[in-house]
PDB file of C-alpha atoms in Angstrom:
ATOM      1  CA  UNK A   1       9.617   3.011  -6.565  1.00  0.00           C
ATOM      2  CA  UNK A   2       8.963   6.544  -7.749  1.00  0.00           C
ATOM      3  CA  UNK A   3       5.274   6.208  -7.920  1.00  0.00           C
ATOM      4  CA  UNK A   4       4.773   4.535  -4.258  1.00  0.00           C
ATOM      5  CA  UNK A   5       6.869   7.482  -2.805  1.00  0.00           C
ATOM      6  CA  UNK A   6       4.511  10.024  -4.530  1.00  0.00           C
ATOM      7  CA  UNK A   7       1.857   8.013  -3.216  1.00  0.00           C
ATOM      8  CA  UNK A   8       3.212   8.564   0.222  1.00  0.00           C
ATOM      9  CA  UNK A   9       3.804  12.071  -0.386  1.00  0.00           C
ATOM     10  CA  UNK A  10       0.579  12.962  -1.596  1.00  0.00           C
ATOM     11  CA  UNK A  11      -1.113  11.266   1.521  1.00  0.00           C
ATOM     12  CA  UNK A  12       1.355  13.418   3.756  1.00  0.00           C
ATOM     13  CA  UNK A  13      -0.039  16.461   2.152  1.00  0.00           C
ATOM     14  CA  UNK A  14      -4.014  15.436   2.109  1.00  0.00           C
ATOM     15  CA  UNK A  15      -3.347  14.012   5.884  1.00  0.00           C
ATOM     16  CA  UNK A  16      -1.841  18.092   6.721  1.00  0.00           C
ATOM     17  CA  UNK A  17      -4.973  19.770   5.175  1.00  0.00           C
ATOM     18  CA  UNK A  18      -6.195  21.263   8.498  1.00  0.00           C
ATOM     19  CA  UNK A  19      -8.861  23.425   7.121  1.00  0.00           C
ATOM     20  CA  UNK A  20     -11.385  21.149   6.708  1.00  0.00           C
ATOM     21  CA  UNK A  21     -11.009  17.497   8.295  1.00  0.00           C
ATOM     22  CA  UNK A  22     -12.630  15.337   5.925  1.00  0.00           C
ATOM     23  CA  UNK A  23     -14.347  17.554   3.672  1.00  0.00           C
ATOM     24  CA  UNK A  24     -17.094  15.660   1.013  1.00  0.00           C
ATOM     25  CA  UNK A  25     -14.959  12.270   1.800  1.00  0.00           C
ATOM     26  CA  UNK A  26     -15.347  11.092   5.141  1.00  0.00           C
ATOM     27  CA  UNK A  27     -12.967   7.358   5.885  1.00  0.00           C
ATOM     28  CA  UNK A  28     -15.132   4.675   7.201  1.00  0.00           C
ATOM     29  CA  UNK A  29     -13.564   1.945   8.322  1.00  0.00           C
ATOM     30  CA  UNK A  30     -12.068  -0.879   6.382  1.00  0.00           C
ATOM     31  CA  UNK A  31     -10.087  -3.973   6.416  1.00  0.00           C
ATOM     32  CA  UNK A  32      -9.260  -6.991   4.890  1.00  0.00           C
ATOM     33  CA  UNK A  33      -6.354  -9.394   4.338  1.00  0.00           C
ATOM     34  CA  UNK A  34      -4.150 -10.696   1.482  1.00  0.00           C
ATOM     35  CA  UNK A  35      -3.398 -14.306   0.575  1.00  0.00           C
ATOM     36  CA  UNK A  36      -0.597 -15.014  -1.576  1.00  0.00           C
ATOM     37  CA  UNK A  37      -1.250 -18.674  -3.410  1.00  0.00           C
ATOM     38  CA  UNK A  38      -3.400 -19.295   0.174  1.00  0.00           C
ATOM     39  CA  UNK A  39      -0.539 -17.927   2.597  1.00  0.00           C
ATOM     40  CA  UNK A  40      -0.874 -14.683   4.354  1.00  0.00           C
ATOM     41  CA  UNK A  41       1.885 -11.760   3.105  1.00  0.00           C
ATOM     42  CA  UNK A  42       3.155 -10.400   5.706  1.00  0.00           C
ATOM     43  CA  UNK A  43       4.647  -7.241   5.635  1.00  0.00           C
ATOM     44  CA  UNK A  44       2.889  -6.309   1.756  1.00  0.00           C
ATOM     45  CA  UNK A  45       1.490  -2.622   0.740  1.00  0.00           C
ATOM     46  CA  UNK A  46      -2.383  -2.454  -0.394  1.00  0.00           C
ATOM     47  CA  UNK A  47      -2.834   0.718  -2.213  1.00  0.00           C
ATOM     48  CA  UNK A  48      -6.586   1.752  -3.005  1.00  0.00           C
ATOM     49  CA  UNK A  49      -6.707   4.313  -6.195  1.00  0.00           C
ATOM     50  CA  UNK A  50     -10.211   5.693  -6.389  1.00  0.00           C
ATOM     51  CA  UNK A  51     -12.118   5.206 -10.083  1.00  0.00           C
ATOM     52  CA  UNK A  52     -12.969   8.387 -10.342  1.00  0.00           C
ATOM     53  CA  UNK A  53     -11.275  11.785 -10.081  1.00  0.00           C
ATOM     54  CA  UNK A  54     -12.074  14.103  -6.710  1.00  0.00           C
ATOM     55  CA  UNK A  55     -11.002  17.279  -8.107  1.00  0.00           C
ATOM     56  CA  UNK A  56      -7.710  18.900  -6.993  1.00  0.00           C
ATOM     57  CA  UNK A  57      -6.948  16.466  -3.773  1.00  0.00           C
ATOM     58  CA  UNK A  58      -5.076  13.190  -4.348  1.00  0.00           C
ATOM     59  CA  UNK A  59      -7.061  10.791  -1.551  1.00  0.00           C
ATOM     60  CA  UNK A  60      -5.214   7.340  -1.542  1.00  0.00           C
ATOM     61  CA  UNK A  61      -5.977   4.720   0.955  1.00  0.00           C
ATOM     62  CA  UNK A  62      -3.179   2.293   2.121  1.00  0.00           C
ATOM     63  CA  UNK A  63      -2.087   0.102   4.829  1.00  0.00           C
ATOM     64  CA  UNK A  64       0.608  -2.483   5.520  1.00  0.00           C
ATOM     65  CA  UNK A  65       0.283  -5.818   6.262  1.00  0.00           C
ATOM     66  CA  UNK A  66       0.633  -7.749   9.247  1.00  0.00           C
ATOM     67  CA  UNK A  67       1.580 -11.174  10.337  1.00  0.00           C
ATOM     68  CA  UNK A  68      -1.442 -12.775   9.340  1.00  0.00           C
ATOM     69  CA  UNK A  69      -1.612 -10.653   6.150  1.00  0.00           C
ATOM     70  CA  UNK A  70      -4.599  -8.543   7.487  1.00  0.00           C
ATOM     71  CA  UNK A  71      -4.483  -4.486   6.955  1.00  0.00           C
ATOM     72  CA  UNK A  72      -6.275  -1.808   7.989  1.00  0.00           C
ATOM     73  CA  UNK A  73      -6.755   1.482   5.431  1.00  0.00           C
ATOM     74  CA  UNK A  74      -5.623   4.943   6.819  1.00  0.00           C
ATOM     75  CA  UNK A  75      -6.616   7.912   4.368  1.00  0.00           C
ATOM     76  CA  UNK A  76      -6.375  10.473   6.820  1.00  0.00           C
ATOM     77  CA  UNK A  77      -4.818   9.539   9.983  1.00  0.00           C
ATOM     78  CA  UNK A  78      -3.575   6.101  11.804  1.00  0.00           C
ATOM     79  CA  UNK A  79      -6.388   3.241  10.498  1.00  0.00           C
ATOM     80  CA  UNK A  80      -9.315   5.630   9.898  1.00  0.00           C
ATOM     81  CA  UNK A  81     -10.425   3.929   6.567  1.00  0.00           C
ATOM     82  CA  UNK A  82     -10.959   4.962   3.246  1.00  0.00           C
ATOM     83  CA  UNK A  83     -14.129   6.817   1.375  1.00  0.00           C
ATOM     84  CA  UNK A  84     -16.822   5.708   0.220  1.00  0.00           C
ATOM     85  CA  UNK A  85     -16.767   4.445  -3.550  1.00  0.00           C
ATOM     86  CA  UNK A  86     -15.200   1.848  -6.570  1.00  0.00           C
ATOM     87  CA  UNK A  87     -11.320   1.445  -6.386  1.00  0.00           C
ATOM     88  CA  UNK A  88      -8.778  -0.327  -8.076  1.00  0.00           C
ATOM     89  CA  UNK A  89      -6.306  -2.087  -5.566  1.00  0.00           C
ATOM     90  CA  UNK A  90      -2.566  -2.030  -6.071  1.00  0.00           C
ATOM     91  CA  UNK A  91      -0.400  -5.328  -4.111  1.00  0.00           C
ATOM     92  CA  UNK A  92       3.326  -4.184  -3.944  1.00  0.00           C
ATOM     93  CA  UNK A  93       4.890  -7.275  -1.466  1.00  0.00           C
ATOM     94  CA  UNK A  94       8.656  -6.225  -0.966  1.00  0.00           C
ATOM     95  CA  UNK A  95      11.483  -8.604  -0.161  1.00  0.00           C
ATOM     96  CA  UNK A  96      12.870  -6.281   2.646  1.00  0.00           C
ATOM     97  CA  UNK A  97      12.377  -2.736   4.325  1.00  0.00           C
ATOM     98  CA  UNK A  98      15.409  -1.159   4.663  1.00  0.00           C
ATOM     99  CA  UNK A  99      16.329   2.693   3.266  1.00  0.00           C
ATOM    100  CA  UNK A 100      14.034   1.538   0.558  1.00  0.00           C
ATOM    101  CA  UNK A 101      12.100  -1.074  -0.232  1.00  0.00           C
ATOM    102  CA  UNK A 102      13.155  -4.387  -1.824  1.00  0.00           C
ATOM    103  CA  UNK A 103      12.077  -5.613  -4.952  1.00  0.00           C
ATOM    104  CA  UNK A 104       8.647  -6.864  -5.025  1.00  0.00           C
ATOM    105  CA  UNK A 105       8.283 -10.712  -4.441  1.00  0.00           C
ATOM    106  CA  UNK A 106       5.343 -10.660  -6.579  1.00  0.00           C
ATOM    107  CA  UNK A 107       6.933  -9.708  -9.770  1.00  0.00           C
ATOM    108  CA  UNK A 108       5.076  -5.903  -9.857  1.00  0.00           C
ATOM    109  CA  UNK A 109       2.202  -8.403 -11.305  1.00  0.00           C
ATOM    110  CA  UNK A 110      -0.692  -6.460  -8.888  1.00  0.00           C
ATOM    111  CA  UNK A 111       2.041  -3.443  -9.116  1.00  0.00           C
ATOM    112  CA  UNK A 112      -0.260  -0.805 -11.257  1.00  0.00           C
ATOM    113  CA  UNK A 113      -4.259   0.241 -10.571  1.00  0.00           C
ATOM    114  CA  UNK A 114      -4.061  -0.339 -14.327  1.00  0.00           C
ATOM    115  CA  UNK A 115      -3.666  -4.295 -14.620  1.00  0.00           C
ATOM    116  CA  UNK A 116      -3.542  -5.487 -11.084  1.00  0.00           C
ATOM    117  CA  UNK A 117      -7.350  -6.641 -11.864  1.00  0.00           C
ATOM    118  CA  UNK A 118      -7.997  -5.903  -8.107  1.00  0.00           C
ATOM    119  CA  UNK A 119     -10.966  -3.982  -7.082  1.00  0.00           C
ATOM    120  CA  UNK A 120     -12.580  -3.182  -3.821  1.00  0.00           C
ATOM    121  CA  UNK A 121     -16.020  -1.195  -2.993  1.00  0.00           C
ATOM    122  CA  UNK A 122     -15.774   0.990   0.692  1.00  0.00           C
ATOM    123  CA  UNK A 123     -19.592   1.328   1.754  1.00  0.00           C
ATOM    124  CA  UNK A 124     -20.329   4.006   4.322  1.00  0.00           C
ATOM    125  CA  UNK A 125     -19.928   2.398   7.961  1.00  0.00           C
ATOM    126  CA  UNK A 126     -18.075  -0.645   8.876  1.00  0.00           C
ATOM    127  CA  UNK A 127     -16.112  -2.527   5.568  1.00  0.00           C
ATOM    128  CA  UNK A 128     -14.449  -5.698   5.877  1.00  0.00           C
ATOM    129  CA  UNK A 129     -13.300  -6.616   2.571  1.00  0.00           C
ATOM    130  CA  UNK A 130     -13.279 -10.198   1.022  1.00  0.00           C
ATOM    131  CA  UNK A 131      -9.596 -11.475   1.344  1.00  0.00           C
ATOM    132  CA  UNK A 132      -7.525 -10.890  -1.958  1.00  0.00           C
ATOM    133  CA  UNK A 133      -5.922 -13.946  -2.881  1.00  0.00           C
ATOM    134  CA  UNK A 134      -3.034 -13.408  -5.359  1.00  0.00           C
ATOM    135  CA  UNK A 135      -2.329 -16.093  -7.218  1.00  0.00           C
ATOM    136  CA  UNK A 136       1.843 -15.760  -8.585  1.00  0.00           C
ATOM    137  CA  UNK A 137       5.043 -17.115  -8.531  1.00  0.00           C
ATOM    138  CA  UNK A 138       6.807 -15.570  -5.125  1.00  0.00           C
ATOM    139  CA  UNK A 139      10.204 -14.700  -6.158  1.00  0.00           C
ATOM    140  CA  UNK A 140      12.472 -15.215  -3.579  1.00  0.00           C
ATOM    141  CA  UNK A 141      15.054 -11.966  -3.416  1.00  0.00           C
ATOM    142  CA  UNK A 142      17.986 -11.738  -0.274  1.00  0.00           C
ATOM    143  CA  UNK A 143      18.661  -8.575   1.126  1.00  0.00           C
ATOM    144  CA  UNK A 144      22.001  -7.163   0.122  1.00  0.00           C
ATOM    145  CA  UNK A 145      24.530  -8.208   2.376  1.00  0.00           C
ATOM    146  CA  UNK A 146      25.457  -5.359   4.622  1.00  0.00           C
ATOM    147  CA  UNK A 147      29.092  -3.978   5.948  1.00  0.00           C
ATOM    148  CA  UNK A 148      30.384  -4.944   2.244  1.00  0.00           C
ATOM    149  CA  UNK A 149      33.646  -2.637   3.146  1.00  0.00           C
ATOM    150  CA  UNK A 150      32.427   0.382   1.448  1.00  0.00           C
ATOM    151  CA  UNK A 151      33.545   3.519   3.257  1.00  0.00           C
ATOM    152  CA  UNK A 152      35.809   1.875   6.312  1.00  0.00           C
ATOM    153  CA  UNK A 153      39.279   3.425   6.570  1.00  0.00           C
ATOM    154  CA  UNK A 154      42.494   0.771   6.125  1.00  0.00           C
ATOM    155  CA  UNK A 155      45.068   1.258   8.330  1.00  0.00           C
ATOM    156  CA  UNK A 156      48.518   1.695   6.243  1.00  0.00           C
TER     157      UNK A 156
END
């Protein structure tokens, strides 16, 4: 959970660099959708983590997505895409959006650039990806129940 916050955090702090608006990484746009054992996943996180290093600026595509399991990268703003080049793709599909995010249904199996074994290429112009279709057992997680009594006052 600690890593996709930093993630967030470090795309808050490229998106608020207002000195130069792309600089030598321009987004182009690019979508795709993922498939979960053939069925869209709604509501999942796609992280892109470039191959290589850019220097000093952490530049991490990601999207959320929707009904039909389609997504849309934003690097820099609201669906603008992601830079050109080789990435590793990260699938985090949590069981609910609350304060935090549920466990992931997948089992963290596409959880780390590391072994996910998903990859993506962004060309410059238009991208739309092949669909990435996870194969995995979906673990099915309930929310926590909520007004479980904690901090309501008893009348005596």
């Amino acid at each position: 959970m600690r890593r996709l916050w930093s993630l967030c955090f470090c795309l808050c702090l490229v998106a608020c660099d207002s000195n130069k608006k792309y600089g030598e990484h321009p987004p182009y746009p690019t979508s795709g959708q993922v498939l979960v054992n053939g069925q869209p996943a709604k509501e999942a996180m796609v992280v892109f983590h470039h191959v290589d290093k850019w220097g000093d600026k952490s530049i991490v595509p990601q999207a959320w997505t929707n009904e039909d399991g389609r997504f849309v990268l934003a690097t820099y703003g609201t669906a603008d895409g992601a830079p050109e080049g080789d990435y590793r793709v990260v699938v985090i599909w949590p069981a609910y959006r609350r304060k935090s995010l549920g466990p992931d249904k997948l089992g963290e199996k596409f959880s780390k650039p590391e072994t996910s074994g998903l990859t993506a290429h962004v060309n410059k112009g238009k991208n739309e990806l092949p669909p990435f279709d996870l194969k995995a057992t979906v673990i099915d997680v309930k929310p926590p129940a909520t007004g479980s009594g904690k901090g309501k006052r008893r009348n005596r």
